[in-house]
Short mmCIF file of C-alpha atoms in Angstrom, two decimals:
data_model
loop_
_atom_site.label_atom_id
_atom_site.label_comp_id
_atom_site.label_asym_id
_atom_site.label_seq_id
_atom_site.Cartn_x
_atom_site.Cartn_y
_atom_site.Cartn_z
CA MET A 1 -128.61 -140.86 77.18
CA VAL A 2 -126.76 -139.24 74.28
CA PHE A 3 -123.96 -136.76 74.93
CA SER A 4 -122.33 -134.35 72.52
CA GLU A 5 -118.87 -135.24 71.23
CA ALA A 6 -117.28 -132.57 73.46
CA THR A 7 -119.11 -133.88 76.55
CA ARG A 8 -118.11 -137.46 75.74
CA ALA A 9 -114.47 -136.40 75.36
CA ARG A 10 -114.54 -134.49 78.66
CA LEU A 11 -116.18 -137.40 80.49
CA ARG A 12 -113.74 -139.90 79.00
CA THR A 13 -110.82 -137.73 80.08
CA GLN A 14 -112.24 -137.53 83.61
CA VAL A 15 -112.72 -141.32 83.80
CA LEU A 16 -109.16 -141.83 82.52
CA GLN A 17 -107.79 -139.39 85.11
CA ALA A 18 -109.77 -141.13 87.87
CA THR A 19 -108.45 -144.48 86.65
CA ALA A 20 -104.87 -143.18 86.75
CA THR A 21 -105.39 -141.89 90.28
CA VAL A 22 -106.98 -145.08 91.60
CA CYS A 23 -104.40 -147.34 89.97
CA SER A 24 -101.54 -145.19 91.31
CA LEU A 25 -102.96 -145.23 94.83
CA ALA A 26 -103.50 -148.99 94.65
CA ALA A 27 -99.93 -149.53 93.47
CA PHE A 28 -98.49 -147.28 96.18
CA SER A 29 -100.56 -149.04 98.80
CA ALA A 30 -99.40 -152.46 97.59
CA MET A 31 -95.80 -151.29 97.45
CA LEU A 32 -95.79 -149.79 100.93
CA ASN A 33 -97.74 -152.50 102.73
CA PRO A 34 -97.80 -155.69 100.65
CA ASP A 35 -98.79 -158.03 103.48
CA VAL A 36 -101.90 -156.03 104.43
CA VAL A 37 -103.01 -155.59 100.82
CA ALA A 38 -102.40 -159.27 100.04
CA THR A 39 -104.38 -160.36 103.10
CA ARG A 40 -107.33 -158.14 102.14
CA LEU A 41 -107.29 -159.69 98.68
CA GLY A 42 -107.12 -163.22 100.07
CA LEU A 43 -103.53 -163.82 99.00
CA PHE A 44 -100.77 -165.47 100.98
CA LEU A 45 -97.29 -164.22 100.13
CA VAL A 46 -94.67 -166.91 100.62
CA GLY A 47 -90.97 -166.51 99.91
CA VAL A 48 -89.15 -164.34 97.42
CA ASN A 49 -91.14 -165.59 94.44
CA GLY A 50 -94.48 -164.89 96.12
CA TYR A 51 -93.50 -161.31 96.88
CA SER A 52 -91.93 -160.87 93.46
CA GLN A 53 -95.12 -162.00 91.73
CA PHE A 54 -97.23 -159.75 93.99
CA TYR A 55 -95.06 -156.71 93.21
CA ALA A 56 -95.07 -157.53 89.49
CA ILE A 57 -98.86 -157.52 89.32
CA TYR A 58 -100.09 -155.24 92.07
CA VAL A 59 -97.33 -152.64 91.73
CA GLY A 60 -95.89 -152.97 88.22
CA VAL A 61 -99.08 -153.65 86.29
CA ARG A 62 -101.08 -151.10 88.31
CA PHE A 63 -98.46 -148.38 87.69
CA ALA A 64 -98.39 -149.29 83.99
CA THR A 65 -102.18 -149.02 83.85
CA ALA A 66 -102.02 -145.65 85.64
CA LEU A 67 -99.42 -144.31 83.20
CA LEU A 68 -101.38 -145.56 80.20
CA ALA A 69 -104.56 -143.95 81.53
CA LEU A 70 -102.74 -140.68 82.19
CA LEU A 71 -101.24 -140.70 78.71
CA ALA A 72 -104.65 -141.45 77.20
CA ALA A 73 -106.23 -138.61 79.19
CA ARG A 74 -103.64 -136.15 77.91
CA ARG A 75 -103.78 -137.39 74.31
CA GLY A 76 -107.52 -137.35 73.66
CA ASP A 77 -106.83 -137.02 69.94
CA GLN A 78 -105.63 -140.64 69.98
CA PRO A 79 -108.62 -142.67 71.20
CA ILE A 80 -106.75 -145.95 70.80
CA LEU A 81 -104.83 -145.13 74.00
CA GLY A 82 -108.09 -144.96 75.96
CA ASP A 83 -109.28 -148.13 74.26
CA LEU A 84 -106.10 -149.95 75.29
CA THR A 85 -106.56 -148.69 78.84
CA ALA A 86 -110.14 -149.99 78.84
CA LEU A 87 -109.10 -153.38 77.46
CA PHE A 88 -106.26 -153.63 79.97
CA ILE A 89 -108.72 -152.94 82.79
CA LEU A 90 -111.33 -155.34 81.38
CA ALA A 91 -108.77 -158.15 81.14
CA GLN A 92 -108.88 -158.46 84.91
CA PRO A 93 -112.61 -159.22 85.32
CA VAL A 94 -112.38 -161.51 82.28
CA GLY A 95 -109.61 -163.47 84.04
CA ARG A 96 -111.74 -163.61 87.17
CA LEU A 97 -114.67 -164.87 85.10
CA VAL A 98 -112.51 -167.68 83.74
CA ALA A 99 -111.48 -168.53 87.30
CA ALA A 100 -115.14 -168.43 88.38
CA PHE A 101 -115.86 -171.48 86.21
CA ALA A 102 -113.16 -173.45 87.99
CA ILE A 103 -113.43 -172.22 91.58
CA GLY A 104 -116.27 -169.71 91.89
CA LEU A 105 -116.69 -165.95 91.88
CA PRO A 106 -114.39 -163.75 93.93
CA GLN A 107 -115.70 -162.73 97.33
CA GLY A 108 -115.69 -159.64 99.52
CA VAL A 109 -113.42 -156.77 98.55
CA LEU A 110 -112.23 -158.53 95.41
CA LEU A 111 -115.79 -158.88 94.11
CA ALA A 112 -116.30 -155.14 94.59
CA ILE A 113 -113.01 -154.41 92.82
CA CYS A 114 -114.11 -156.66 89.95
CA GLY A 115 -117.35 -154.70 89.63
CA ILE A 116 -115.48 -151.39 89.59
CA GLU A 117 -113.05 -152.66 86.94
CA LEU A 118 -115.90 -153.88 84.79
CA LEU A 119 -117.78 -150.59 85.12
CA ALA A 120 -114.70 -148.44 84.43
CA GLY A 121 -113.67 -150.42 81.35
CA LEU A 122 -117.16 -150.44 79.85
CA VAL A 123 -117.66 -146.72 80.53
CA LEU A 124 -114.39 -145.94 78.75
CA LEU A 125 -115.49 -147.94 75.72
CA ALA A 126 -118.98 -146.40 75.80
CA LEU A 127 -117.45 -142.90 75.79
CA ARG A 128 -115.28 -143.67 72.78
CA PRO A 129 -115.44 -140.95 70.09
CA TRP A 130 -118.08 -141.57 67.45
CA GLY A 131 -117.17 -142.19 63.84
CA ARG A 132 -114.03 -144.16 64.65
CA PRO A 133 -114.62 -147.91 64.85
CA LEU A 134 -112.81 -149.68 67.68
CA LEU A 135 -111.00 -152.10 65.37
CA SER A 136 -110.26 -149.93 62.36
#
């Protein structure tokens, strides 16, 4: 299906806004109830370092992704911001793919999250403005 440039821009903005919302909610959830979130993801938080690492990734990185997505949504004239958001999101399923070779695919909720991350990142790249190569 081929969309006009204006439709692609509008859709990309909507996906970026949805990404910002989901990442913000995930970060808030992790910040407010780390033990429940960690358990649902199959993580065991032990000691100060365990919690620190959890907050760094599930709060800090998620908020950073949300802010980048929000900035990209507001600055549609700079498609590189949306591209960076997409690549940042896609880095997570790529890391899980690497882990899959050593220990297997994620299971349960984490497998669903991986699928959503993969879909969101690829949709953002697919909705990239035409005429501007990704690596130019």
